[in-house]
Every structure is written in C-alpha cells, then in structure tokens.
Amino acid sequence: MADGRWAIAVHGGACRIPSALQAPRREGCAAAAEAGRMILERGGSALEAVKTAVCLLEDDPAFNAGRGSVANADGEVEMDAGIMDGATLDVGAVACVRFLYNPVETAHAMLREPPVLLVGAGAEAFASSRGIAEAREPVRPATPCGSDHDTVGCVARDREGHVAAATSTGGLAGTLAGRVGDAPLPGCGFYAEDGIGAVSLSGDGEAIARMLLAARVMRALETTGAKAAAAAIFDPMARLGAEAGVILLDREGAIGIAHNSPQFAAAYVREGMDPVSAIVWEQDDVR
Ligand code: ASP
C-alpha cells in the first residue's frame, strides 16, 4: 500500500454553475488542489492536505461554503462540515454553525475527541475552547450572484498510503433553519478508510443521505476500480430523481470523478502528472 504515490482531488459543487462563477470555480479548485499538492509532495499527510484545501475553498467566496455560504429561509447562514482520517477512522464533524469562517478547521480539531458530530452553539464553544477564532458576528450570506446550493470537498492519499476526505457546505438556499444535509454525515457526504480509498460528494443532500451514497461508493471501491466506483452514484440518484457529483480515490491513488448534475467543478493532480481542472467531466477525462 505504501508505494509512495500521492494524489489529491477537490470539488466545488455539483449543480448548474452560473456563468459568472464558472471560471472562478474552476480556478479555485485548481488553486486548492495545488495547495494540497505542495503538502503531499513534501511528504505531508493526506489529512493536512484535505484540511488545507477545504479551508482555501471555504475562504473563496465563489463557493457555497465558509465565506461564500448561502442564506436559509431566515436569511441566516448555517454551515456543515466533516473530515475523516482513513488511517484511524477518526471522524470530526460540525453542523449548523454560524460563527465559524472555516467549519472544517473545527471538524479537524474534533478528530481525536469522542463525539463524531457537534452542532450549533456546542460546536462553536468547542472551537473557541481550542483557540479557533470565531467571527464576532454570524457569517453573512454571500451575494445573490452565488448559486443556490453546493458544497466543497477534497480527498487525498499521501506517500505513506494514508487517505483522508473532507466536505464542507453552506447547505441549500432558503431551506428550513436547522436543516442538516449529507455533508457532515460519514457514509453520506464523505468517507475515508486506508486500504480502500476516500470519497467526497455534493448534490441533493437528502437523497445522498437516504442512499448512504459515500458508503455505497466505498463498497464499490472494495471490488472495482476508481472509474467504476464513481459511476456507482448514478443508479441510486436516478432512483430518487436526484443529482450528485463525486470525487474519490482508491487505495493506490487512482482517481474517479462523476456527476449527473449539469456541471461539477473539480480538479485533481497525482504524482508525476500535470494538474487537471474542469466543470464538466466525462468518464475518460480522468487518467
Ligand atoms: N449536499 C449539500 C447539502 O445538501 C448541498 C450541495 O452539495 O449542493 O447540504
């Protein structure tokens, strides 16, 4: 397993991307993959790479996560994020947080703690107990040019053969206050396990949760290659009339990207190849 080959893929959400956001999202994904590449190339961990890449995407207002988050029905931002260490199977996740610009940072700080998921004020209190800077005011919704849903995510494999996954979102625009989608739920919006691979999803959160989509993709990864495992999202989403996009990598760092949404901003890079980024992916676009 530890053959020294690193790999990373990031995504910026499965949806119809407004034209003004297409270039910024493609470029933002490329920049996040590049930040992860720098960590992995110098021997850093997959966990550090996914956290760093997702923090960058949360800081970029072109994405519905962190600073770019959309408003719920009350006009407020509520964000969810989850991260998983494939080496230890530790999970950290937060939901319905309003005062944290980088929800994935708090999720990361929870990795070695007993709870898997903290919500709202409890998550924010945990963040401040760890010295993670909270905003003084709640994070404000992004400008109306943003899309009405989306998510960001990252999967990585390091030189040691360890894998990690993270997903972060501002959720769905106009949704009920307190609604939590798939993004912070392991086995739904993300999962990682050494010896199998790592996965991060975007799309219709309720459908993804009902289908345990990350778990299905992980099960496919146990028996098929990366491309076929990515295609495992199609039937469950068709059954519920829902849309999703997936990035994944297998135990060796082979990458899979698939979506049934009109577009899916994503980028990937592996040891020994040039980075690739796009907003529409056909099966053969991933080498
Ligand atoms: N999956 C996210 C959620 O349901 C939204 C998205 O990815 O578009 O919160």
PDB file of C-alpha atoms and ligand atoms in Angstrom:
ATOM      1  CA  MET A   1       0.000   0.000   0.000  1.00  0.00           C
ATOM      2  CA  ALA A   2       2.727   2.498   0.933  1.00  0.00           C
ATOM      3  CA  ASP A   3       4.162   2.776  -2.577  1.00  0.00           C
ATOM      4  CA  GLY A   4       4.902   6.483  -2.181  1.00  0.00           C
ATOM      5  CA  ARG A   5       2.458   7.757  -4.792  1.00  0.00           C
ATOM      6  CA  TRP A   6       0.447  10.744  -3.601  1.00  0.00           C
ATOM      7  CA  ALA A   7      -2.784  12.005  -5.205  1.00  0.00           C
ATOM      8  CA  ILE A   8      -5.416  14.657  -4.494  1.00  0.00           C
ATOM      9  CA  ALA A   9      -8.809  15.663  -5.933  1.00  0.00           C
ATOM     10  CA  VAL A  10     -11.014  18.592  -4.926  1.00  0.00           C
ATOM     11  CA  HIS A  11     -14.530  19.673  -5.897  1.00  0.00           C
ATOM     12  CA  GLY A  12     -16.548  22.853  -5.720  1.00  0.00           C
ATOM     13  CA  GLY A  13     -20.065  21.505  -6.018  1.00  0.00           C
ATOM     14  CA  ALA A  14     -22.429  19.624  -8.321  1.00  0.00           C
ATOM     15  CA  CYS A  15     -25.104  21.859  -9.893  1.00  0.00           C
ATOM     16  CA  ARG A  16     -25.734  24.179 -12.826  1.00  0.00           C
ATOM     17  CA  ILE A  17     -22.988  26.733 -12.245  1.00  0.00           C
ATOM     18  CA  PRO A  18     -23.980  30.341 -13.051  1.00  0.00           C
ATOM     19  CA  SER A  19     -21.774  31.542 -15.925  1.00  0.00           C
ATOM     20  CA  ALA A  20     -20.151  34.268 -13.824  1.00  0.00           C
ATOM     21  CA  LEU A  21     -18.952  31.588 -11.398  1.00  0.00           C
ATOM     22  CA  GLN A  22     -17.630  29.034 -13.909  1.00  0.00           C
ATOM     23  CA  ALA A  23     -14.108  30.426 -14.286  1.00  0.00           C
ATOM     24  CA  PRO A  24     -13.748  31.375 -10.586  1.00  0.00           C
ATOM     25  CA  ARG A  25     -14.830  27.892  -9.508  1.00  0.00           C
ATOM     26  CA  ARG A  26     -12.545  26.128 -11.936  1.00  0.00           C
ATOM     27  CA  GLU A  27      -9.629  28.310 -10.883  1.00  0.00           C
ATOM     28  CA  GLY A  28     -10.493  27.982  -7.198  1.00  0.00           C
ATOM     29  CA  CYS A  29     -10.495  24.185  -7.463  1.00  0.00           C
ATOM     30  CA  ALA A  30      -7.143  24.272  -9.275  1.00  0.00           C
ATOM     31  CA  ALA A  31      -5.676  26.508  -6.549  1.00  0.00           C
ATOM     32  CA  ALA A  32      -6.939  24.241  -3.772  1.00  0.00           C
ATOM     33  CA  ALA A  33      -5.515  21.148  -5.499  1.00  0.00           C
ATOM     34  CA  GLU A  34      -2.205  22.970  -5.876  1.00  0.00           C
ATOM     35  CA  ALA A  35      -2.131  23.818  -2.152  1.00  0.00           C
ATOM     36  CA  GLY A  36      -2.708  20.147  -1.369  1.00  0.00           C
ATOM     37  CA  ARG A  37      -0.068  19.092  -3.892  1.00  0.00           C
ATOM     38  CA  MET A  38       2.558  21.206  -2.136  1.00  0.00           C
ATOM     39  CA  ILE A  39       1.809  19.472   1.164  1.00  0.00           C
ATOM     40  CA  LEU A  40       1.784  15.947  -0.276  1.00  0.00           C
ATOM     41  CA  GLU A  41       4.897  16.453  -2.400  1.00  0.00           C
ATOM     42  CA  ARG A  42       6.987  17.362   0.639  1.00  0.00           C
ATOM     43  CA  GLY A  43       5.735  14.276   2.499  1.00  0.00           C
ATOM     44  CA  GLY A  44       2.858  15.908   4.406  1.00  0.00           C
ATOM     45  CA  SER A  45      -0.188  13.889   5.437  1.00  0.00           C
ATOM     46  CA  ALA A  46      -3.376  13.325   3.464  1.00  0.00           C
ATOM     47  CA  LEU A  47      -5.271  14.733   6.458  1.00  0.00           C
ATOM     48  CA  GLU A  48      -3.326  18.002   6.378  1.00  0.00           C
ATOM     49  CA  ALA A  49      -3.772  18.242   2.607  1.00  0.00           C
ATOM     50  CA  VAL A  50      -7.578  17.850   2.698  1.00  0.00           C
ATOM     51  CA  LYS A  51      -7.966  20.277   5.597  1.00  0.00           C
ATOM     52  CA  THR A  52      -5.814  22.914   3.888  1.00  0.00           C
ATOM     53  CA  ALA A  53      -7.540  22.527   0.504  1.00  0.00           C
ATOM     54  CA  VAL A  54     -11.034  22.756   2.029  1.00  0.00           C
ATOM     55  CA  CYS A  55     -10.063  25.796   4.157  1.00  0.00           C
ATOM     56  CA  LEU A  56      -8.975  27.546   0.934  1.00  0.00           C
ATOM     57  CA  LEU A  57     -12.284  26.726  -0.748  1.00  0.00           C
ATOM     58  CA  GLU A  58     -14.174  27.952   2.356  1.00  0.00           C
ATOM     59  CA  ASP A  59     -12.241  31.246   2.130  1.00  0.00           C
ATOM     60  CA  ASP A  60     -13.120  31.707  -1.550  1.00  0.00           C
ATOM     61  CA  PRO A  61     -16.492  33.487  -1.948  1.00  0.00           C
ATOM     62  CA  ALA A  62     -17.051  31.747  -5.307  1.00  0.00           C
ATOM     63  CA  PHE A  63     -18.049  28.571  -3.399  1.00  0.00           C
ATOM     64  CA  ASN A  64     -21.046  27.842  -1.178  1.00  0.00           C
ATOM     65  CA  ALA A  65     -19.058  27.052   1.964  1.00  0.00           C
ATOM     66  CA  GLY A  66     -17.486  29.250   4.637  1.00  0.00           C
ATOM     67  CA  ARG A  67     -17.448  32.867   3.393  1.00  0.00           C
ATOM     68  CA  GLY A  68     -19.467  32.085   0.247  1.00  0.00           C
ATOM     69  CA  SER A  69     -22.346  30.376   2.100  1.00  0.00           C
ATOM     70  CA  VAL A  70     -25.966  30.965   1.064  1.00  0.00           C
ATOM     71  CA  ALA A  71     -28.839  32.086   3.322  1.00  0.00           C
ATOM     72  CA  ASN A  72     -31.531  29.793   4.746  1.00  0.00           C
ATOM     73  CA  ALA A  73     -35.243  30.717   4.978  1.00  0.00           C
ATOM     74  CA  ASP A  74     -34.493  33.008   7.934  1.00  0.00           C
ATOM     75  CA  GLY A  75     -31.824  34.865   5.957  1.00  0.00           C
ATOM     76  CA  GLU A  76     -29.088  33.256   8.088  1.00  0.00           C
ATOM     77  CA  VAL A  77     -26.047  31.194   7.178  1.00  0.00           C
ATOM     78  CA  GLU A  78     -25.759  27.729   8.734  1.00  0.00           C
ATOM     79  CA  MET A  79     -22.735  25.656   7.706  1.00  0.00           C
ATOM     80  CA  ASP A  80     -21.873  21.943   7.954  1.00  0.00           C
ATOM     81  CA  ALA A  81     -18.522  20.169   7.542  1.00  0.00           C
ATOM     82  CA  GLY A  82     -16.974  16.757   8.150  1.00  0.00           C
ATOM     83  CA  ILE A  83     -13.491  15.263   7.895  1.00  0.00           C
ATOM     84  CA  MET A  84     -12.226  11.682   8.216  1.00  0.00           C
ATOM     85  CA  ASP A  85      -8.789  10.174   8.808  1.00  0.00           C
ATOM     86  CA  GLY A  86      -8.587   6.904   6.871  1.00  0.00           C
ATOM     87  CA  ALA A  87      -5.676   5.672   8.985  1.00  0.00           C
ATOM     88  CA  THR A  88      -7.538   5.732  12.310  1.00  0.00           C
ATOM     89  CA  LEU A  89     -11.171   6.024  11.139  1.00  0.00           C
ATOM     90  CA  ASP A  90     -11.493   9.093  13.357  1.00  0.00           C
ATOM     91  CA  VAL A  91     -14.264  11.464  12.230  1.00  0.00           C
ATOM     92  CA  GLY A  92     -14.845  15.104  13.188  1.00  0.00           C
ATOM     93  CA  ALA A  93     -17.941  16.990  12.057  1.00  0.00           C
ATOM     94  CA  VAL A  94     -19.914  20.142  12.815  1.00  0.00           C
ATOM     95  CA  ALA A  95     -23.389  21.204  11.719  1.00  0.00           C
ATOM     96  CA  CYS A  96     -25.487  24.373  11.799  1.00  0.00           C
ATOM     97  CA  VAL A  97     -22.544  26.547  12.787  1.00  0.00           C
ATOM     98  CA  ARG A  98     -22.984  30.268  12.206  1.00  0.00           C
ATOM     99  CA  PHE A  99     -19.888  31.949  13.617  1.00  0.00           C
ATOM    100  CA  LEU A 100     -17.050  29.911  12.080  1.00  0.00           C
ATOM    101  CA  TYR A 101     -15.446  31.002   8.801  1.00  0.00           C
ATOM    102  CA  ASN A 102     -13.726  27.643   8.446  1.00  0.00           C
ATOM    103  CA  PRO A 103     -16.055  24.922   9.775  1.00  0.00           C
ATOM    104  CA  VAL A 104     -13.629  22.227   8.555  1.00  0.00           C
ATOM    105  CA  GLU A 105     -10.978  23.553  10.925  1.00  0.00           C
ATOM    106  CA  THR A 106     -13.225  22.839  13.921  1.00  0.00           C
ATOM    107  CA  ALA A 107     -14.201  19.460  12.453  1.00  0.00           C
ATOM    108  CA  HIS A 108     -10.475  18.704  12.183  1.00  0.00           C
ATOM    109  CA  ALA A 109      -9.899  19.732  15.813  1.00  0.00           C
ATOM    110  CA  MET A 110     -12.585  17.211  16.849  1.00  0.00           C
ATOM    111  CA  LEU A 111     -10.911  14.254  15.144  1.00  0.00           C
ATOM    112  CA  ARG A 112      -9.341  12.789  18.302  1.00  0.00           C
ATOM    113  CA  GLU A 113     -12.349  13.672  20.531  1.00  0.00           C
ATOM    114  CA  PRO A 114     -15.073  11.137  21.434  1.00  0.00           C
ATOM    115  CA  PRO A 115     -18.005  12.913  19.720  1.00  0.00           C
ATOM    116  CA  VAL A 116     -18.297  12.488  15.965  1.00  0.00           C
ATOM    117  CA  LEU A 117     -20.579  15.490  15.421  1.00  0.00           C
ATOM    118  CA  LEU A 118     -21.258  18.718  17.343  1.00  0.00           C
ATOM    119  CA  VAL A 119     -23.971  21.169  16.305  1.00  0.00           C
ATOM    120  CA  GLY A 120     -24.590  24.900  16.638  1.00  0.00           C
ATOM    121  CA  ALA A 121     -23.515  26.653  19.815  1.00  0.00           C
ATOM    122  CA  GLY A 122     -21.868  23.478  21.153  1.00  0.00           C
ATOM    123  CA  ALA A 123     -19.602  23.292  18.104  1.00  0.00           C
ATOM    124  CA  GLU A 124     -18.797  26.999  18.392  1.00  0.00           C
ATOM    125  CA  ALA A 125     -17.971  26.678  22.097  1.00  0.00           C
ATOM    126  CA  PHE A 126     -15.682  23.738  21.296  1.00  0.00           C
ATOM    127  CA  ALA A 127     -13.972  25.842  18.602  1.00  0.00           C
ATOM    128  CA  SER A 128     -13.293  28.690  20.997  1.00  0.00           C
ATOM    129  CA  SER A 129     -12.024  26.244  23.653  1.00  0.00           C
ATOM    130  CA  ARG A 130      -9.440  25.177  21.029  1.00  0.00           C
ATOM    131  CA  GLY A 131      -8.441  28.750  20.226  1.00  0.00           C
ATOM    132  CA  ILE A 132     -10.133  28.650  16.828  1.00  0.00           C
ATOM    133  CA  ALA A 133     -11.134  32.210  16.011  1.00  0.00           C
ATOM    134  CA  GLU A 134     -14.880  32.733  15.881  1.00  0.00           C
ATOM    135  CA  ALA A 135     -16.426  35.590  13.917  1.00  0.00           C
ATOM    136  CA  ARG A 136     -17.818  38.286  16.249  1.00  0.00           C
ATOM    137  CA  GLU A 137     -20.960  38.394  14.129  1.00  0.00           C
ATOM    138  CA  PRO A 138     -22.584  35.451  12.329  1.00  0.00           C
ATOM    139  CA  VAL A 139     -21.144  34.785   8.862  1.00  0.00           C
ATOM    140  CA  ARG A 140     -23.216  36.841   6.419  1.00  0.00           C
ATOM    141  CA  PRO A 141     -24.802  35.249   3.332  1.00  0.00           C
ATOM    142  CA  ALA A 142     -22.880  35.558   0.079  1.00  0.00           C
ATOM    143  CA  THR A 143     -24.022  37.981  -2.639  1.00  0.00           C
ATOM    144  CA  PRO A 144     -27.024  36.920  -4.759  1.00  0.00           C
ATOM    145  CA  CYS A 145     -24.753  36.006  -7.707  1.00  0.00           C
ATOM    146  CA  GLY A 146     -23.878  32.802  -5.823  1.00  0.00           C
ATOM    147  CA  SER A 147     -25.595  29.529  -6.745  1.00  0.00           C
ATOM    148  CA  ASP A 148     -28.464  28.321  -4.558  1.00  0.00           C
ATOM    149  CA  HIS A 149     -26.679  25.251  -3.277  1.00  0.00           C
ATOM    150  CA  ASP A 150     -23.321  23.475  -3.492  1.00  0.00           C
ATOM    151  CA  THR A 151     -20.548  22.125  -1.419  1.00  0.00           C
ATOM    152  CA  VAL A 152     -16.777  21.819  -1.475  1.00  0.00           C
ATOM    153  CA  GLY A 153     -14.709  18.732  -0.769  1.00  0.00           C
ATOM    154  CA  CYS A 154     -11.370  17.022  -1.048  1.00  0.00           C
ATOM    155  CA  VAL A 155      -9.858  13.526  -0.991  1.00  0.00           C
ATOM    156  CA  ALA A 156      -6.148  12.767  -0.761  1.00  0.00           C
ATOM    157  CA  ARG A 157      -3.634   9.941  -0.475  1.00  0.00           C
ATOM    158  CA  ASP A 158      -0.175  10.615   0.958  1.00  0.00           C
ATOM    159  CA  ARG A 159       3.210   8.957   0.399  1.00  0.00           C
ATOM    160  CA  GLU A 160       2.587   6.656   3.364  1.00  0.00           C
ATOM    161  CA  GLY A 161      -0.545   5.290   1.705  1.00  0.00           C
ATOM    162  CA  HIS A 162      -2.911   7.013   4.172  1.00  0.00           C
ATOM    163  CA  VAL A 163      -6.119   8.523   2.809  1.00  0.00           C
ATOM    164  CA  ALA A 164      -8.429  11.286   4.070  1.00  0.00           C
ATOM    165  CA  ALA A 165     -11.640  13.018   2.995  1.00  0.00           C
ATOM    166  CA  ALA A 166     -13.380  16.287   3.888  1.00  0.00           C
ATOM    167  CA  THR A 167     -16.614  18.009   2.833  1.00  0.00           C
ATOM    168  CA  SER A 168     -17.937  21.482   3.762  1.00  0.00           C
ATOM    169  CA  THR A 169     -21.090  23.339   2.758  1.00  0.00           C
ATOM    170  CA  GLY A 170     -23.353  26.308   3.281  1.00  0.00           C
ATOM    171  CA  GLY A 171     -26.236  23.941   2.519  1.00  0.00           C
ATOM    172  CA  LEU A 172     -29.310  24.756   0.462  1.00  0.00           C
ATOM    173  CA  ALA A 173     -30.542  28.311  -0.094  1.00  0.00           C
ATOM    174  CA  GLY A 174     -33.906  29.079   1.531  1.00  0.00           C
ATOM    175  CA  THR A 175     -34.050  25.807   3.477  1.00  0.00           C
ATOM    176  CA  LEU A 176     -35.613  25.491   6.946  1.00  0.00           C
ATOM    177  CA  ALA A 177     -33.404  26.772   9.755  1.00  0.00           C
ATOM    178  CA  GLY A 178     -31.729  23.814  11.447  1.00  0.00           C
ATOM    179  CA  ARG A 179     -31.738  21.635   8.332  1.00  0.00           C
ATOM    180  CA  VAL A 180     -28.623  19.438   8.062  1.00  0.00           C
ATOM    181  CA  GLY A 181     -27.758  17.660   4.813  1.00  0.00           C
ATOM    182  CA  ASP A 182     -25.314  14.912   3.930  1.00  0.00           C
ATOM    183  CA  ALA A 183     -22.103  16.940   4.200  1.00  0.00           C
ATOM    184  CA  PRO A 184     -21.299  16.333   7.920  1.00  0.00           C
ATOM    185  CA  LEU A 185     -22.558  12.723   7.967  1.00  0.00           C
ATOM    186  CA  PRO A 186     -19.914   9.988   7.497  1.00  0.00           C
ATOM    187  CA  GLY A 187     -21.023   7.414   4.949  1.00  0.00           C
ATOM    188  CA  CYS A 188     -23.253  10.036   3.295  1.00  0.00           C
ATOM    189  CA  GLY A 189     -21.245  13.112   2.183  1.00  0.00           C
ATOM    190  CA  PHE A 190     -17.761  11.702   2.833  1.00  0.00           C
ATOM    191  CA  TYR A 191     -15.757   8.698   3.994  1.00  0.00           C
ATOM    192  CA  ALA A 192     -12.126   7.511   4.105  1.00  0.00           C
ATOM    193  CA  GLU A 193     -10.519   4.200   5.014  1.00  0.00           C
ATOM    194  CA  ASP A 194      -6.934   3.145   4.398  1.00  0.00           C
ATOM    195  CA  GLY A 195      -6.729   0.093   2.161  1.00  0.00           C
ATOM    196  CA  ILE A 196      -9.970   1.055   0.382  1.00  0.00           C
ATOM    197  CA  GLY A 197      -9.963   4.761  -0.522  1.00  0.00           C
ATOM    198  CA  ALA A 198     -11.671   8.086   0.138  1.00  0.00           C
ATOM    199  CA  VAL A 199     -14.770   9.859  -1.198  1.00  0.00           C
ATOM    200  CA  SER A 200     -16.429  13.313  -1.051  1.00  0.00           C
ATOM    201  CA  LEU A 201     -19.830  14.195  -2.534  1.00  0.00           C
ATOM    202  CA  SER A 202     -22.015  17.130  -3.449  1.00  0.00           C
ATOM    203  CA  GLY A 203     -25.621  17.276  -4.589  1.00  0.00           C
ATOM    204  CA  ASP A 204     -29.127  16.772  -3.210  1.00  0.00           C
ATOM    205  CA  GLY A 205     -28.273  16.190   0.434  1.00  0.00           C
ATOM    206  CA  GLU A 206     -31.451  14.395   1.481  1.00  0.00           C
ATOM    207  CA  ALA A 207     -31.145  11.926  -1.424  1.00  0.00           C
ATOM    208  CA  ILE A 208     -27.443  11.373  -0.725  1.00  0.00           C
ATOM    209  CA  ALA A 209     -28.244  10.687   2.942  1.00  0.00           C
ATOM    210  CA  ARG A 210     -31.163   8.379   2.166  1.00  0.00           C
ATOM    211  CA  MET A 211     -28.945   6.359  -0.169  1.00  0.00           C
ATOM    212  CA  LEU A 212     -25.853   6.389   2.115  1.00  0.00           C
ATOM    213  CA  LEU A 213     -24.054   7.365  -1.059  1.00  0.00           C
ATOM    214  CA  ALA A 214     -20.495   7.579   0.292  1.00  0.00           C
ATOM    215  CA  ALA A 215     -20.906   4.122   1.849  1.00  0.00           C
ATOM    216  CA  ARG A 216     -22.108   2.714  -1.487  1.00  0.00           C
ATOM    217  CA  VAL A 217     -19.133   4.213  -3.283  1.00  0.00           C
ATOM    218  CA  MET A 218     -16.762   2.776  -0.654  1.00  0.00           C
ATOM    219  CA  ARG A 219     -18.334  -0.643  -1.083  1.00  0.00           C
ATOM    220  CA  ALA A 220     -17.857  -0.374  -4.854  1.00  0.00           C
ATOM    221  CA  LEU A 221     -14.214   0.609  -4.286  1.00  0.00           C
ATOM    222  CA  GLU A 222     -13.635  -2.692  -2.481  1.00  0.00           C
ATOM    223  CA  THR A 223     -14.355  -4.658  -5.645  1.00  0.00           C
ATOM    224  CA  THR A 224     -13.933  -2.358  -8.675  1.00  0.00           C
ATOM    225  CA  GLY A 225     -11.613   0.346  -9.973  1.00  0.00           C
ATOM    226  CA  ALA A 226     -11.892   4.072  -9.327  1.00  0.00           C
ATOM    227  CA  LYS A 227     -13.840   4.901 -12.506  1.00  0.00           C
ATOM    228  CA  ALA A 228     -16.440   2.183 -11.972  1.00  0.00           C
ATOM    229  CA  ALA A 229     -16.790   3.132  -8.297  1.00  0.00           C
ATOM    230  CA  ALA A 230     -17.503   6.756  -9.267  1.00  0.00           C
ATOM    231  CA  ALA A 231     -20.261   5.506 -11.585  1.00  0.00           C
ATOM    232  CA  ALA A 232     -21.899   3.845  -8.546  1.00  0.00           C
ATOM    233  CA  ILE A 233     -23.660   7.152  -7.801  1.00  0.00           C
ATOM    234  CA  PHE A 234     -25.789   7.043 -10.963  1.00  0.00           C
ATOM    235  CA  ASP A 235     -28.397   4.362 -10.199  1.00  0.00           C
ATOM    236  CA  PRO A 236     -29.177   5.451  -6.620  1.00  0.00           C
ATOM    237  CA  MET A 237     -29.542   9.098  -7.693  1.00  0.00           C
ATOM    238  CA  ALA A 238     -31.682   8.163 -10.705  1.00  0.00           C
ATOM    239  CA  ARG A 239     -33.920   6.121  -8.416  1.00  0.00           C
ATOM    240  CA  LEU A 240     -34.667   9.216  -6.312  1.00  0.00           C
ATOM    241  CA  GLY A 241     -34.640  11.655  -9.232  1.00  0.00           C
ATOM    242  CA  ALA A 242     -31.723  13.451  -7.618  1.00  0.00           C
ATOM    243  CA  GLU A 243     -28.396  14.979  -8.636  1.00  0.00           C
ATOM    244  CA  ALA A 244     -24.924  14.388  -7.253  1.00  0.00           C
ATOM    245  CA  GLY A 245     -21.249  14.642  -8.061  1.00  0.00           C
ATOM    246  CA  VAL A 246     -18.437  12.560  -6.574  1.00  0.00           C
ATOM    247  CA  ILE A 247     -14.667  12.692  -6.307  1.00  0.00           C
ATOM    248  CA  LEU A 248     -12.819   9.648  -4.997  1.00  0.00           C
ATOM    249  CA  LEU A 249      -9.522   7.899  -4.938  1.00  0.00           C
ATOM    250  CA  ASP A 250      -8.722   4.240  -4.419  1.00  0.00           C
ATOM    251  CA  ARG A 251      -6.076   2.699  -2.153  1.00  0.00           C
ATOM    252  CA  GLU A 252      -3.386   3.247  -4.782  1.00  0.00           C
ATOM    253  CA  GLY A 253      -4.305   6.840  -5.586  1.00  0.00           C
ATOM    254  CA  ALA A 254      -6.244   6.224  -8.831  1.00  0.00           C
ATOM    255  CA  ILE A 255      -8.891   8.951  -9.130  1.00  0.00           C
ATOM    256  CA  GLY A 256     -12.568   8.803 -10.115  1.00  0.00           C
ATOM    257  CA  ILE A 257     -14.852  11.778 -10.860  1.00  0.00           C
ATOM    258  CA  ALA A 258     -18.501  11.506 -11.947  1.00  0.00           C
ATOM    259  CA  HIS A 259     -21.670  13.599 -11.844  1.00  0.00           C
ATOM    260  CA  ASN A 260     -25.222  13.555 -13.147  1.00  0.00           C
ATOM    261  CA  SER A 261     -25.641  17.291 -12.449  1.00  0.00           C
ATOM    262  CA  PRO A 262     -25.185  19.659 -15.418  1.00  0.00           C
ATOM    263  CA  GLN A 263     -21.761  20.673 -14.075  1.00  0.00           C
ATOM    264  CA  PHE A 264     -19.311  19.719 -11.361  1.00  0.00           C
ATOM    265  CA  ALA A 265     -16.312  21.957 -10.685  1.00  0.00           C
ATOM    266  CA  ALA A 266     -13.346  19.755  -9.779  1.00  0.00           C
ATOM    267  CA  ALA A 267      -9.584  19.396 -10.108  1.00  0.00           C
ATOM    268  CA  TYR A 268      -7.062  16.658  -9.474  1.00  0.00           C
ATOM    269  CA  VAL A 269      -3.349  16.014  -9.570  1.00  0.00           C
ATOM    270  CA  ARG A 270      -1.234  12.923  -8.941  1.00  0.00           C
ATOM    271  CA  GLU A 271       2.457  12.362  -8.537  1.00  0.00           C
ATOM    272  CA  GLY A 272       4.137  12.558 -11.940  1.00  0.00           C
ATOM    273  CA  MET A 273       1.342  14.322 -13.850  1.00  0.00           C
ATOM    274  CA  ASP A 274       0.122  17.839 -14.607  1.00  0.00           C
ATOM    275  CA  PRO A 275      -2.978  19.111 -12.749  1.00  0.00           C
ATOM    276  CA  VAL A 276      -6.368  18.882 -14.481  1.00  0.00           C
ATOM    277  CA  SER A 277      -9.412  21.065 -13.714  1.00  0.00           C
ATOM    278  CA  ALA A 278     -12.822  21.279 -15.406  1.00  0.00           C
ATOM    279  CA  ILE A 279     -16.507  21.952 -14.774  1.00  0.00           C
ATOM    280  CA  VAL A 280     -17.870  19.056 -16.868  1.00  0.00           C
ATOM    281  CA  TRP A 281     -16.423  15.519 -16.637  1.00  0.00           C
ATOM    282  CA  GLU A 282     -16.758  12.559 -18.957  1.00  0.00           C
ATOM    283  CA  GLN A 283     -15.533   9.199 -17.746  1.00  0.00           C
ATOM    284  CA  ASP A 284     -12.368   9.319 -19.841  1.00  0.00           C
ATOM    285  CA  ASP A 285     -11.371  12.781 -18.664  1.00  0.00           C
ATOM    286  CA  VAL A 286      -9.742  11.229 -15.595  1.00  0.00           C
ATOM    287  CA  ARG A 287      -6.497   9.432 -16.332  1.00  0.00           C
TER     288      ARG A 287
HETATM  289  N1  ASP B   1     -25.115  18.383  -0.388  1.00  0.00           N
HETATM  290  C1  ASP B   1     -25.315  19.724   0.073  1.00  0.00           C
HETATM  291  C2  ASP B   1     -26.401  19.742   1.094  1.00  0.00           C
HETATM  292  O1  ASP B   1     -27.402  19.070   0.896  1.00  0.00           O
HETATM  293  C3  ASP B   1     -25.660  20.697  -0.999  1.00  0.00           C
HETATM  294  C4  ASP B   1     -24.894  20.533  -2.286  1.00  0.00           C
HETATM  295  O2  ASP B   1     -23.906  19.838  -2.357  1.00  0.00           O
HETATM  296  O3  ASP B   1     -25.290  21.176  -3.273  1.00  0.00           O
HETATM  297  O4  ASP B   1     -26.322  20.445   2.064  1.00  0.00           O
END
